[in-house]
Amino acid sequence: MVLRKKQSVYNIQSAKDQEVEFYQDVTHFVRRFVDSAVISAMKIVTVMALKNWMFSVKFISLNKEDTTEFYVYHVLWSIPTPAYPEPYVTVSVYFCIAASRMQPPHFPVDVTYVFEGHQFVHRLNIAFQPKWLYDILDMKTMLFKTFTF
């Protein structure tokens, strides 16, 4: 399967000279998509108000239905500090990537995500707000302060 990079009006290279990426199947395309999404997330974290945040991405499952493959990932966000290098509280976000097996692999995939403790399903057309992570972190911190050990 072939994915050709889009020709820019400013690009003076001929179409023959452009890079062509080959994908064996949808799974390879989704892996490449997730890798590039993690790299993009790292850039966003440095630009937004999330410079102190760290995150880890864990693959949860692959569910194959009739014409679609669903890839589920768990992203764990935290703010380590010198006092608590191992974070006291964390925020979980679950991502679902739906890739159709009926369409060519270079077609867009559907990406949704849900924050822990919430039912609202976010899509990529909704701008990510760092406040959402801070709100969950604050709620969990207040809850943990009520516990006595």
C-alpha atoms as a PDB file:
ATOM      1  CA  MET A   1       0.000   0.000   0.000  1.00  0.00           C
ATOM      2  CA  VAL A   2       1.359   3.403  -0.895  1.00  0.00           C
ATOM      3  CA  LEU A   3       1.016   6.731   0.880  1.00  0.00           C
ATOM      4  CA  ARG A   4       2.220   9.672  -1.178  1.00  0.00           C
ATOM      5  CA  LYS A   5       2.997  12.906   0.596  1.00  0.00           C
ATOM      6  CA  LYS A   6       0.834  15.819  -0.494  1.00  0.00           C
ATOM      7  CA  GLN A   7       2.402  18.111  -3.084  1.00  0.00           C
ATOM      8  CA  SER A   8       2.824  21.669  -1.866  1.00  0.00           C
ATOM      9  CA  VAL A   9       2.426  24.639  -4.197  1.00  0.00           C
ATOM     10  CA  TYR A  10       5.813  25.763  -2.870  1.00  0.00           C
ATOM     11  CA  ASN A  11       7.479  22.414  -3.520  1.00  0.00           C
ATOM     12  CA  ILE A  12       9.594  22.571  -6.656  1.00  0.00           C
ATOM     13  CA  GLN A  13      10.503  18.870  -6.679  1.00  0.00           C
ATOM     14  CA  SER A  14       8.907  16.660  -9.264  1.00  0.00           C
ATOM     15  CA  ALA A  15       6.430  14.023  -8.118  1.00  0.00           C
ATOM     16  CA  LYS A  16       8.974  11.322  -8.988  1.00  0.00           C
ATOM     17  CA  ASP A  17      11.468  12.706  -6.449  1.00  0.00           C
ATOM     18  CA  GLN A  18       8.999  12.757  -3.552  1.00  0.00           C
ATOM     19  CA  GLU A  19       9.246  10.289  -0.721  1.00  0.00           C
ATOM     20  CA  VAL A  20       6.841   7.351  -0.900  1.00  0.00           C
ATOM     21  CA  GLU A  21       5.978   5.364   2.220  1.00  0.00           C
ATOM     22  CA  PHE A  22       4.878   1.752   1.974  1.00  0.00           C
ATOM     23  CA  TYR A  23       2.625   0.054   4.506  1.00  0.00           C
ATOM     24  CA  GLN A  24       2.016  -3.669   4.603  1.00  0.00           C
ATOM     25  CA  ASP A  25      -1.389  -3.287   6.224  1.00  0.00           C
ATOM     26  CA  VAL A  26      -3.531  -1.080   8.429  1.00  0.00           C
ATOM     27  CA  THR A  27      -1.730  -2.236  11.584  1.00  0.00           C
ATOM     28  CA  HIS A  28       1.607  -0.872  10.357  1.00  0.00           C
ATOM     29  CA  PHE A  29      -0.064   2.386   9.377  1.00  0.00           C
ATOM     30  CA  VAL A  30      -1.646   2.776  12.834  1.00  0.00           C
ATOM     31  CA  ARG A  31       1.697   2.050  14.530  1.00  0.00           C
ATOM     32  CA  ARG A  32       3.318   4.760  12.437  1.00  0.00           C
ATOM     33  CA  PHE A  33       0.395   7.095  13.205  1.00  0.00           C
ATOM     34  CA  VAL A  34       0.742   6.517  16.972  1.00  0.00           C
ATOM     35  CA  ASP A  35       4.510   7.063  16.825  1.00  0.00           C
ATOM     36  CA  SER A  36       4.025  10.380  15.041  1.00  0.00           C
ATOM     37  CA  ALA A  37       1.213  11.314  17.457  1.00  0.00           C
ATOM     38  CA  VAL A  38       3.508  10.735  20.452  1.00  0.00           C
ATOM     39  CA  ILE A  39       6.199  12.902  18.853  1.00  0.00           C
ATOM     40  CA  SER A  40       3.602  15.607  18.160  1.00  0.00           C
ATOM     41  CA  ALA A  41       2.351  15.337  21.752  1.00  0.00           C
ATOM     42  CA  MET A  42       5.898  15.891  23.011  1.00  0.00           C
ATOM     43  CA  LYS A  43       6.091  19.105  20.962  1.00  0.00           C
ATOM     44  CA  ILE A  44       2.675  20.256  22.235  1.00  0.00           C
ATOM     45  CA  VAL A  45       3.656  19.534  25.847  1.00  0.00           C
ATOM     46  CA  THR A  46       6.686  21.800  25.523  1.00  0.00           C
ATOM     47  CA  VAL A  47       4.643  24.624  23.972  1.00  0.00           C
ATOM     48  CA  MET A  48       1.536  24.469  26.177  1.00  0.00           C
ATOM     49  CA  ALA A  49       1.307  24.937  29.910  1.00  0.00           C
ATOM     50  CA  LEU A  50       2.339  21.291  30.400  1.00  0.00           C
ATOM     51  CA  LYS A  51       6.123  21.669  30.647  1.00  0.00           C
ATOM     52  CA  ASN A  52       6.290  19.980  34.072  1.00  0.00           C
ATOM     53  CA  TRP A  53       4.040  17.111  33.016  1.00  0.00           C
ATOM     54  CA  MET A  54       5.295  13.686  32.027  1.00  0.00           C
ATOM     55  CA  PHE A  55       3.327  10.965  30.310  1.00  0.00           C
ATOM     56  CA  SER A  56       3.630   7.341  29.356  1.00  0.00           C
ATOM     57  CA  VAL A  57       1.751   5.533  26.608  1.00  0.00           C
ATOM     58  CA  LYS A  58       0.700   1.916  26.973  1.00  0.00           C
ATOM     59  CA  PHE A  59      -0.987  -0.235  24.346  1.00  0.00           C
ATOM     60  CA  ILE A  60      -4.078  -1.864  25.871  1.00  0.00           C
ATOM     61  CA  SER A  61      -5.800  -3.865  23.162  1.00  0.00           C
ATOM     62  CA  LEU A  62      -6.646  -4.451  19.522  1.00  0.00           C
ATOM     63  CA  ASN A  63     -10.252  -5.345  18.744  1.00  0.00           C
ATOM     64  CA  LYS A  64     -11.087  -6.451  15.220  1.00  0.00           C
ATOM     65  CA  GLU A  65     -14.689  -6.137  14.189  1.00  0.00           C
ATOM     66  CA  ASP A  66     -16.261  -6.642  10.768  1.00  0.00           C
ATOM     67  CA  THR A  67     -14.632  -3.790   8.852  1.00  0.00           C
ATOM     68  CA  THR A  68     -12.802  -1.836  11.557  1.00  0.00           C
ATOM     69  CA  GLU A  69      -9.827  -2.343  13.849  1.00  0.00           C
ATOM     70  CA  PHE A  70      -9.959  -0.564  17.221  1.00  0.00           C
ATOM     71  CA  TYR A  71      -6.638   0.201  18.923  1.00  0.00           C
ATOM     72  CA  VAL A  72      -6.917   1.245  22.571  1.00  0.00           C
ATOM     73  CA  TYR A  73      -4.126   3.108  24.364  1.00  0.00           C
ATOM     74  CA  HIS A  74      -3.771   4.277  27.949  1.00  0.00           C
ATOM     75  CA  VAL A  75      -1.874   7.532  28.520  1.00  0.00           C
ATOM     76  CA  LEU A  76      -0.858   8.196  32.119  1.00  0.00           C
ATOM     77  CA  TRP A  77      -0.111  11.863  32.939  1.00  0.00           C
ATOM     78  CA  SER A  78       1.719  13.035  36.065  1.00  0.00           C
ATOM     79  CA  ILE A  79       3.723  15.902  37.518  1.00  0.00           C
ATOM     80  CA  PRO A  80       6.790  14.592  39.322  1.00  0.00           C
ATOM     81  CA  THR A  81       8.386  17.029  41.764  1.00  0.00           C
ATOM     82  CA  PRO A  82      11.680  16.980  43.675  1.00  0.00           C
ATOM     83  CA  ALA A  83       9.695  16.223  46.849  1.00  0.00           C
ATOM     84  CA  TYR A  84       7.718  13.435  45.142  1.00  0.00           C
ATOM     85  CA  PRO A  85       9.716  12.022  42.197  1.00  0.00           C
ATOM     86  CA  GLU A  86       7.196   9.219  42.069  1.00  0.00           C
ATOM     87  CA  PRO A  87       3.927  11.111  41.524  1.00  0.00           C
ATOM     88  CA  TYR A  88       1.387  11.242  44.324  1.00  0.00           C
ATOM     89  CA  VAL A  89      -1.545  11.343  41.871  1.00  0.00           C
ATOM     90  CA  THR A  90      -1.866  10.654  38.146  1.00  0.00           C
ATOM     91  CA  VAL A  91      -4.409  11.327  35.414  1.00  0.00           C
ATOM     92  CA  SER A  92      -5.447   8.615  32.961  1.00  0.00           C
ATOM     93  CA  VAL A  93      -6.657   9.288  29.431  1.00  0.00           C
ATOM     94  CA  TYR A  94      -7.851   6.451  27.190  1.00  0.00           C
ATOM     95  CA  PHE A  95      -7.454   6.801  23.431  1.00  0.00           C
ATOM     96  CA  CYS A  96      -9.266   4.732  20.822  1.00  0.00           C
ATOM     97  CA  ILE A  97      -8.068   4.700  17.210  1.00  0.00           C
ATOM     98  CA  ALA A  98     -10.550   3.223  14.747  1.00  0.00           C
ATOM     99  CA  ALA A  99      -9.022   2.233  11.401  1.00  0.00           C
ATOM    100  CA  SER A 100     -11.211   0.925   8.600  1.00  0.00           C
ATOM    101  CA  ARG A 101     -10.015  -2.135   6.717  1.00  0.00           C
ATOM    102  CA  MET A 102     -12.298  -1.264   3.795  1.00  0.00           C
ATOM    103  CA  GLN A 103     -10.574   2.025   2.992  1.00  0.00           C
ATOM    104  CA  PRO A 104      -6.951   2.375   1.833  1.00  0.00           C
ATOM    105  CA  PRO A 105      -4.479   2.710   4.733  1.00  0.00           C
ATOM    106  CA  HIS A 106      -3.695   6.342   3.946  1.00  0.00           C
ATOM    107  CA  PHE A 107      -7.290   7.412   4.705  1.00  0.00           C
ATOM    108  CA  PRO A 108      -7.751   9.244   8.024  1.00  0.00           C
ATOM    109  CA  VAL A 109      -8.389   7.211  11.144  1.00  0.00           C
ATOM    110  CA  ASP A 110     -10.979   8.148  13.760  1.00  0.00           C
ATOM    111  CA  VAL A 111      -9.379   9.110  17.075  1.00  0.00           C
ATOM    112  CA  THR A 112     -11.380   9.574  20.286  1.00  0.00           C
ATOM    113  CA  TYR A 113     -10.303   9.958  23.902  1.00  0.00           C
ATOM    114  CA  VAL A 114     -11.910   9.860  27.324  1.00  0.00           C
ATOM    115  CA  PHE A 115     -10.563  11.203  30.622  1.00  0.00           C
ATOM    116  CA  GLU A 116     -10.799   9.012  33.698  1.00  0.00           C
ATOM    117  CA  GLY A 117     -13.948   9.599  35.691  1.00  0.00           C
ATOM    118  CA  HIS A 118     -15.714  11.190  32.729  1.00  0.00           C
ATOM    119  CA  GLN A 119     -18.074   9.832  30.105  1.00  0.00           C
ATOM    120  CA  PHE A 120     -17.736  12.573  27.491  1.00  0.00           C
ATOM    121  CA  VAL A 121     -15.972  11.276  24.385  1.00  0.00           C
ATOM    122  CA  HIS A 122     -13.597  13.861  22.914  1.00  0.00           C
ATOM    123  CA  ARG A 123     -12.678  13.932  19.246  1.00  0.00           C
ATOM    124  CA  LEU A 124      -9.700  15.587  17.594  1.00  0.00           C
ATOM    125  CA  ASN A 125     -11.857  18.495  16.432  1.00  0.00           C
ATOM    126  CA  ILE A 126     -12.166  19.574  20.103  1.00  0.00           C
ATOM    127  CA  ALA A 127      -9.148  21.601  21.193  1.00  0.00           C
ATOM    128  CA  PHE A 128      -7.289  19.920  24.047  1.00  0.00           C
ATOM    129  CA  GLN A 129      -7.323  22.015  27.232  1.00  0.00           C
ATOM    130  CA  PRO A 130      -4.581  21.519  29.855  1.00  0.00           C
ATOM    131  CA  LYS A 131      -7.162  22.645  32.419  1.00  0.00           C
ATOM    132  CA  TRP A 132      -8.871  19.258  32.073  1.00  0.00           C
ATOM    133  CA  LEU A 133      -5.762  17.475  33.338  1.00  0.00           C
ATOM    134  CA  TYR A 134      -5.293  19.974  36.172  1.00  0.00           C
ATOM    135  CA  ASP A 135      -8.958  19.626  37.249  1.00  0.00           C
ATOM    136  CA  ILE A 136      -8.698  15.843  37.557  1.00  0.00           C
ATOM    137  CA  LEU A 137      -5.351  16.140  39.332  1.00  0.00           C
ATOM    138  CA  ASP A 138      -6.805  18.653  41.825  1.00  0.00           C
ATOM    139  CA  MET A 139      -9.872  16.490  42.487  1.00  0.00           C
ATOM    140  CA  LYS A 140      -7.722  13.425  43.164  1.00  0.00           C
ATOM    141  CA  THR A 141      -5.339  15.419  45.384  1.00  0.00           C
ATOM    142  CA  MET A 142      -8.254  16.753  47.463  1.00  0.00           C
ATOM    143  CA  LEU A 143      -9.654  13.219  47.748  1.00  0.00           C
ATOM    144  CA  PHE A 144      -6.324  11.737  48.855  1.00  0.00           C
ATOM    145  CA  LYS A 145      -5.904  14.454  51.509  1.00  0.00           C
ATOM    146  CA  THR A 146      -9.089  13.193  53.185  1.00  0.00           C
ATOM    147  CA  PHE A 147      -7.516   9.767  53.758  1.00  0.00           C
ATOM    148  CA  THR A 148      -5.698   9.172  57.020  1.00  0.00           C
ATOM    149  CA  PHE A 149      -3.079   6.462  57.185  1.00  0.00           C
END
